[in-house]
């Protein structure tokens, strides 16, 4: 049995791992089989993480965090958690491989998942013109006409990045003003390849084997028009990834895991949560990293409060 298992490998999970490992608690990090490193693996330049005045590529930042955690003794497993048994003193984490690992404490840092439009053909055309990741798929749209849906920082970042490949990038937004920060808005608005389509919702996706176009419905007057497209990138935000803890941990009305005050303490003793999965508002790499630190320190206090007999069962004791 371990002292600590960390579920998730974004900035929250890896920062928690760095702290817990430096406290000689040798955590196991279940990093996911395909999404190890979390959302920053799908990002290009990260310009606002302190300490990198020239910016750093998202995947590069995550590799550094992983290396830092491993250097202090964290073990990283590229597998997915299928089941969490969190109720007793000894927590059980069952993986996709079928293995079950035990620990005295668990940190849930599962982040958030891309939001979908929720319209017909979205899943069928995913990977065939419909994408949630410009850095992954942008390369396939050289000299094409594409669109990004959304009005936040992600949509601006994706649109700006996609101008490297596409000839034309529409930004389709359901309102007439953007939620994105001013610097990201300005960058997109000043780009000659980007054209904004205001007050429009994507209401249908067309194409047999690949996307050929979309139907746009005006959100003000309800009028409908068609737009021919080779690709559509959906950047309309994220939802906290809580499926593993439904009916096990208390959630907030926003759907994030509920924690006590500014701590990482969830509704169950020995279970801690950190990062985007507890944060409906800020959702930055640096706030997730700070949240991972809080969870690691809370775990240390929790372990120190446990009876010696229980602690003696875990490695390292
Ligand atoms: P946001 O929640 O900030 O924005 C989502 C956007 O999508 C909004 O404009 C919203 O519209 C729109 N939207 C939501 N649901 C739908 C829907 N069903 N149909 C159509 N449009 C929809 O998400 P982001 O992913 O952009 O950003 C999340 C967080 O990450 C933010 O805090 C952001 O600052 C941060 N971030 C920072 C970056 C950076 O600094 N480099 C890069 C990327 C993200 P509406 O405005 O009408 O609500």
PDB file of C-alpha atoms and ligand atoms in Angstrom, residues 48 115-117 149-155 157 173-175 179 184 235-238 281-284, ligand 1:
ATOM      1  CA  UNK A  48       1.936  33.628 -18.637  1.00  0.00           C
ATOM      2  CA  UNK A 115     -17.289  20.814 -24.040  1.00  0.00           C
ATOM      3  CA  UNK A 116     -19.257  19.638 -27.082  1.00  0.00           C
ATOM      4  CA  UNK A 117     -21.833  21.532 -29.119  1.00  0.00           C
ATOM      5  CA  UNK A 149     -16.484  28.231 -32.419  1.00  0.00           C
ATOM      6  CA  UNK A 150     -16.278  30.197 -29.179  1.00  0.00           C
ATOM      7  CA  UNK A 151     -15.539  33.613 -27.754  1.00  0.00           C
ATOM      8  CA  UNK A 152     -13.053  32.867 -24.966  1.00  0.00           C
ATOM      9  CA  UNK A 153      -9.267  32.785 -24.748  1.00  0.00           C
ATOM     10  CA  UNK A 154      -9.163  29.241 -26.102  1.00  0.00           C
ATOM     11  CA  UNK A 155     -11.058  30.222 -29.249  1.00  0.00           C
ATOM     12  CA  UNK A 157      -5.674  31.151 -29.252  1.00  0.00           C
ATOM     13  CA  UNK A 173     -19.485  33.392 -31.668  1.00  0.00           C
ATOM     14  CA  UNK A 174     -23.016  33.360 -30.269  1.00  0.00           C
ATOM     15  CA  UNK A 175     -22.776  36.941 -28.967  1.00  0.00           C
ATOM     16  CA  UNK A 179     -15.192  36.909 -23.294  1.00  0.00           C
ATOM     17  CA  UNK A 184      -5.915  37.695 -27.128  1.00  0.00           C
ATOM     18  CA  UNK A 235     -13.383  25.828 -28.332  1.00  0.00           C
ATOM     19  CA  UNK A 236     -16.369  26.516 -26.095  1.00  0.00           C
ATOM     20  CA  UNK A 237     -14.882  25.712 -22.715  1.00  0.00           C
ATOM     21  CA  UNK A 238     -14.569  22.711 -20.491  1.00  0.00           C
ATOM     22  CA  UNK A 281     -13.501  30.333 -12.392  1.00  0.00           C
ATOM     23  CA  UNK A 282      -9.760  30.788 -12.779  1.00  0.00           C
ATOM     24  CA  UNK A 283      -8.593  27.634 -14.550  1.00  0.00           C
ATOM     25  CA  UNK A 284      -5.013  28.713 -15.214  1.00  0.00           C
TER      26      UNK A 284
HETATM   27  P1  LIG B   1     -14.444  30.050 -21.569  1.00  0.00           P
HETATM   28  O1  LIG B   1     -15.464  29.424 -20.695  1.00  0.00           O
HETATM   29  O2  LIG B   1     -13.679  31.221 -21.088  1.00  0.00           O
HETATM   30  O3  LIG B   1     -15.158  30.494 -22.936  1.00  0.00           O
HETATM   31  C1  LIG B   1     -16.016  29.643 -23.616  1.00  0.00           C
HETATM   32  C2  LIG B   1     -16.607  30.391 -24.797  1.00  0.00           C
HETATM   33  O4  LIG B   1     -17.405  29.490 -25.538  1.00  0.00           O
HETATM   34  C3  LIG B   1     -17.480  31.564 -24.395  1.00  0.00           C
HETATM   35  O5  LIG B   1     -17.284  32.629 -25.283  1.00  0.00           O
HETATM   36  C4  LIG B   1     -18.888  30.987 -24.483  1.00  0.00           C
HETATM   37  O6  LIG B   1     -19.835  31.931 -24.895  1.00  0.00           O
HETATM   38  C5  LIG B   1     -18.746  29.987 -25.609  1.00  0.00           C
HETATM   39  N1  LIG B   1     -19.660  28.864 -25.436  1.00  0.00           N
HETATM   40  C6  LIG B   1     -19.884  28.101 -24.343  1.00  0.00           C
HETATM   41  N2  LIG B   1     -20.773  27.133 -24.582  1.00  0.00           N
HETATM   42  C7  LIG B   1     -21.153  27.293 -25.878  1.00  0.00           C
HETATM   43  C8  LIG B   1     -22.056  26.604 -26.717  1.00  0.00           C
HETATM   44  N3  LIG B   1     -22.731  25.535 -26.300  1.00  0.00           N
HETATM   45  N4  LIG B   1     -22.196  27.036 -27.976  1.00  0.00           N
HETATM   46  C9  LIG B   1     -21.504  28.109 -28.432  1.00  0.00           C
HETATM   47  N5  LIG B   1     -20.618  28.805 -27.671  1.00  0.00           N
HETATM   48  C10 LIG B   1     -20.451  28.403 -26.424  1.00  0.00           C
HETATM   49  O7  LIG B   1     -13.511  28.849 -22.011  1.00  0.00           O
HETATM   50  P2  LIG B   1     -12.030  28.880 -22.615  1.00  0.00           P
HETATM   51  O8  LIG B   1     -11.729  27.464 -22.895  1.00  0.00           O
HETATM   52  O9  LIG B   1     -11.910  29.850 -23.696  1.00  0.00           O
HETATM   53  O10 LIG B   1     -11.124  29.368 -21.410  1.00  0.00           O
HETATM   54  C11 LIG B   1     -11.156  28.686 -20.163  1.00  0.00           C
HETATM   55  C12 LIG B   1     -10.155  29.322 -19.204  1.00  0.00           C
HETATM   56  O11 LIG B   1      -8.830  29.087 -19.671  1.00  0.00           O
HETATM   57  C13 LIG B   1     -10.313  30.829 -19.097  1.00  0.00           C
HETATM   58  O12 LIG B   1     -10.044  31.203 -17.775  1.00  0.00           O
HETATM   59  C14 LIG B   1      -9.235  31.361 -20.021  1.00  0.00           C
HETATM   60  O13 LIG B   1      -8.793  32.640 -19.633  1.00  0.00           O
HETATM   61  C15 LIG B   1      -8.150  30.316 -19.851  1.00  0.00           C
HETATM   62  N6  LIG B   1      -7.279  30.252 -21.043  1.00  0.00           N
HETATM   63  C16 LIG B   1      -6.156  31.025 -21.053  1.00  0.00           C
HETATM   64  C17 LIG B   1      -5.317  31.008 -22.147  1.00  0.00           C
HETATM   65  C18 LIG B   1      -4.096  31.871 -22.118  1.00  0.00           C
HETATM   66  O14 LIG B   1      -4.038  32.784 -21.306  1.00  0.00           O
HETATM   67  N7  LIG B   1      -3.102  31.635 -22.956  1.00  0.00           N
HETATM   68  C19 LIG B   1      -5.573  30.173 -23.326  1.00  0.00           C
HETATM   69  C20 LIG B   1      -6.802  29.424 -23.229  1.00  0.00           C
HETATM   70  C21 LIG B   1      -7.611  29.479 -22.122  1.00  0.00           C
HETATM   71  P3  LIG B   1     -20.331  33.125 -23.952  1.00  0.00           P
HETATM   72  O15 LIG B   1     -19.231  34.138 -23.985  1.00  0.00           O
HETATM   73  O16 LIG B   1     -21.578  33.548 -24.628  1.00  0.00           O
HETATM   74  O17 LIG B   1     -20.546  32.536 -22.610  1.00  0.00           O
END
